[in-house]
PDB file of C-alpha atoms and ligand atoms in Angstrom:
ATOM      1  CA  UNK T1380      -2.207   6.450  -4.393  1.00  0.00           C
ATOM      2  CA  UNK T1381      -5.118   4.642  -5.891  1.00  0.00           C
ATOM      3  CA  UNK T1382      -3.881   1.581  -7.881  1.00  0.00           C
ATOM      4  CA  UNK T1383      -6.314  -0.908  -9.334  1.00  0.00           C
ATOM      5  CA  UNK T1384      -3.757  -3.764  -8.819  1.00  0.00           C
ATOM      6  CA  UNK T1385      -3.874  -3.190  -5.197  1.00  0.00           C
ATOM      7  CA  UNK T1386      -6.685  -4.378  -2.919  1.00  0.00           C
ATOM      8  CA  UNK T1387      -9.398  -1.804  -2.137  1.00  0.00           C
ATOM      9  CA  UNK T1388      -8.100  -1.323   1.316  1.00  0.00           C
ATOM     10  CA  UNK T1389      -4.834   0.041   0.139  1.00  0.00           C
ATOM     11  CA  UNK T1390      -5.379   3.059   2.075  1.00  0.00           C
ATOM     12  CA  UNK T1391      -6.759   1.166   4.950  1.00  0.00           C
ATOM     13  CA  UNK T1392     -10.277   2.192   4.681  1.00  0.00           C
ATOM     14  CA  UNK T1393      -9.831   5.946   4.316  1.00  0.00           C
ATOM     15  CA  UNK T1394     -12.388   5.525   1.391  1.00  0.00           C
ATOM     16  CA  UNK T1395     -14.803   2.889   0.512  1.00  0.00           C
ATOM     17  CA  UNK T1396     -17.187   0.696   2.590  1.00  0.00           C
ATOM     18  CA  UNK T1397     -14.564  -1.098   4.475  1.00  0.00           C
ATOM     19  CA  UNK T1398     -14.197   1.829   6.812  1.00  0.00           C
ATOM     20  CA  UNK T1399     -17.834   1.413   7.813  1.00  0.00           C
ATOM     21  CA  UNK T1400     -17.697  -2.312   8.411  1.00  0.00           C
ATOM     22  CA  UNK T1401     -18.210  -3.194  11.979  1.00  0.00           C
ATOM     23  CA  UNK T1402     -15.522  -6.071  11.608  1.00  0.00           C
ATOM     24  CA  UNK T1403     -12.911  -3.635  10.549  1.00  0.00           C
ATOM     25  CA  UNK T1404     -13.841  -1.037  13.074  1.00  0.00           C
ATOM     26  CA  UNK T1405     -13.660  -3.770  15.919  1.00  0.00           C
ATOM     27  CA  UNK T1406     -10.329  -4.947  14.560  1.00  0.00           C
ATOM     28  CA  UNK T1407      -8.884  -1.622  14.069  1.00  0.00           C
ATOM     29  CA  UNK T1408      -9.710  -0.583  17.611  1.00  0.00           C
ATOM     30  CA  UNK T1409      -8.118  -3.718  19.039  1.00  0.00           C
ATOM     31  CA  UNK T1410      -4.970  -2.900  17.208  1.00  0.00           C
ATOM     32  CA  UNK T1411      -5.041   0.657  18.334  1.00  0.00           C
ATOM     33  CA  UNK T1412      -5.560  -0.369  21.869  1.00  0.00           C
ATOM     34  CA  UNK T1413      -2.669  -3.019  21.711  1.00  0.00           C
ATOM     35  CA  UNK T1414      -0.344  -0.288  20.573  1.00  0.00           C
ATOM     36  CA  UNK T1415      -1.634   2.188  23.033  1.00  0.00           C
ATOM     37  CA  UNK T1416      -3.266   4.494  20.564  1.00  0.00           C
ATOM     38  CA  UNK T1417       0.039   5.594  19.348  1.00  0.00           C
ATOM     39  CA  UNK T1418       2.283   5.493  16.271  1.00  0.00           C
ATOM     40  CA  UNK T1419       4.727   2.601  16.854  1.00  0.00           C
ATOM     41  CA  UNK T1420       7.465   4.715  15.095  1.00  0.00           C
ATOM     42  CA  UNK T1421       7.103   8.308  16.363  1.00  0.00           C
ATOM     43  CA  UNK T1422       4.566   7.987  19.168  1.00  0.00           C
ATOM     44  CA  UNK T1423       2.300  10.366  17.642  1.00  0.00           C
ATOM     45  CA  UNK T1424      -1.352  10.163  18.961  1.00  0.00           C
ATOM     46  CA  UNK T1425      -3.277  11.847  16.235  1.00  0.00           C
ATOM     47  CA  UNK T1426      -4.337  10.723  12.586  1.00  0.00           C
ATOM     48  CA  UNK T1427      -3.670   7.255  13.323  1.00  0.00           C
ATOM     49  CA  UNK T1428      -3.936   4.409  10.628  1.00  0.00           C
ATOM     50  CA  UNK T1429      -3.610   0.679  11.021  1.00  0.00           C
ATOM     51  CA  UNK T1430      -1.311  -0.613   8.426  1.00  0.00           C
ATOM     52  CA  UNK T1431      -1.197  -4.113   6.828  1.00  0.00           C
ATOM     53  CA  UNK T1432       2.324  -5.461   6.607  1.00  0.00           C
ATOM     54  CA  UNK T1433       1.395  -8.048   4.111  1.00  0.00           C
ATOM     55  CA  UNK T1434      -1.441  -8.471   1.797  1.00  0.00           C
ATOM     56  CA  UNK T1435      -2.929 -11.902   1.370  1.00  0.00           C
ATOM     57  CA  UNK T1436      -4.332 -13.195  -1.966  1.00  0.00           C
ATOM     58  CA  UNK T1437      -6.488 -16.100  -1.287  1.00  0.00           C
ATOM     59  CA  UNK T1438      -6.315 -18.408  -4.304  1.00  0.00           C
ATOM     60  CA  UNK T1439      -9.266 -20.477  -3.292  1.00  0.00           C
ATOM     61  CA  UNK T1440     -11.595 -17.473  -2.955  1.00  0.00           C
ATOM     62  CA  UNK T1441      -9.813 -15.673  -5.715  1.00  0.00           C
ATOM     63  CA  UNK T1442      -9.785 -12.287  -3.966  1.00  0.00           C
ATOM     64  CA  UNK T1443      -7.729 -10.446  -1.333  1.00  0.00           C
ATOM     65  CA  UNK T1444      -8.593 -11.090   2.296  1.00  0.00           C
ATOM     66  CA  UNK T1445     -10.799  -8.519   4.032  1.00  0.00           C
ATOM     67  CA  UNK T1446      -8.853  -6.086   6.260  1.00  0.00           C
ATOM     68  CA  UNK T1447     -10.309  -7.785   9.238  1.00  0.00           C
ATOM     69  CA  UNK T1448      -9.289 -11.186   8.356  1.00  0.00           C
ATOM     70  CA  UNK T1449      -5.689 -10.768   8.995  1.00  0.00           C
ATOM     71  CA  UNK T1450      -3.873 -11.784  12.387  1.00  0.00           C
ATOM     72  CA  UNK T1451      -3.170  -8.963  14.660  1.00  0.00           C
ATOM     73  CA  UNK T1452       0.515  -9.536  14.256  1.00  0.00           C
ATOM     74  CA  UNK T1453       0.224  -8.351  10.620  1.00  0.00           C
ATOM     75  CA  UNK T1454      -1.202  -5.090  11.612  1.00  0.00           C
ATOM     76  CA  UNK T1455       0.457  -2.122  13.241  1.00  0.00           C
ATOM     77  CA  UNK T1456      -0.569   1.610  14.235  1.00  0.00           C
ATOM     78  CA  UNK T1457       1.015   4.271  12.391  1.00  0.00           C
ATOM     79  CA  UNK T1458       0.374   7.901  12.138  1.00  0.00           C
ATOM     80  CA  UNK T1459      -0.525   9.448   8.796  1.00  0.00           C
ATOM     81  CA  UNK T1460       3.004  10.717   8.088  1.00  0.00           C
ATOM     82  CA  UNK T1461       4.883   7.670   9.162  1.00  0.00           C
ATOM     83  CA  UNK T1462       2.409   5.620   7.287  1.00  0.00           C
ATOM     84  CA  UNK T1463       2.682   7.507   4.095  1.00  0.00           C
ATOM     85  CA  UNK T1464       6.394   7.511   4.258  1.00  0.00           C
ATOM     86  CA  UNK T1465       6.348   3.858   4.740  1.00  0.00           C
ATOM     87  CA  UNK T1466       4.125   3.225   1.692  1.00  0.00           C
ATOM     88  CA  UNK T1467       6.625   5.509  -0.417  1.00  0.00           C
ATOM     89  CA  UNK T1468       9.601   3.591   0.730  1.00  0.00           C
ATOM     90  CA  UNK T1469       8.414   0.000   0.664  1.00  0.00           C
ATOM     91  CA  UNK T1470       5.895  -2.029  -1.308  1.00  0.00           C
ATOM     92  CA  UNK T1471       3.637  -4.118   0.984  1.00  0.00           C
ATOM     93  CA  UNK T1472       4.389  -7.771  -0.152  1.00  0.00           C
ATOM     94  CA  UNK T1473       1.599  -9.714  -1.350  1.00  0.00           C
ATOM     95  CA  UNK T1474       1.455 -13.360  -0.243  1.00  0.00           C
ATOM     96  CA  UNK T1475      -0.507 -15.894  -2.068  1.00  0.00           C
ATOM     97  CA  UNK T1476      -2.305 -18.384   0.107  1.00  0.00           C
ATOM     98  CA  UNK T1477      -4.632 -21.039  -0.218  1.00  0.00           C
TER      99      UNK T1477
HETATM  100 ZN1  LIG M2774      -0.453   0.817   5.094  1.00  0.00          ZN
HETATM  101 ZN1  LIG M2775       4.359   8.331  13.249  1.00  0.00          ZN
END
């Protein structure tokens, strides 16, 4: 699912440096805790991912936001299979912001 048109965190840090960024780790932990460490769709407790419901492209910065720069309301906890299914079914909308 690597697509050069997508931001580098398309797979939410399963590869690349963002996984190791302490800002993302902290943000991710907060989302997982908020969602009680369960997939919000099927309640699975293993292989959890934090999914972005939107991608924001900043026109002033000329780049996508970093994964940890999104508000909590745009992030949800999904297990690997619900996450993969969601991405097959829907395209995450990209919003262009200032
Ligand atoms: Zn996702
Ligand atoms: Zn699930």
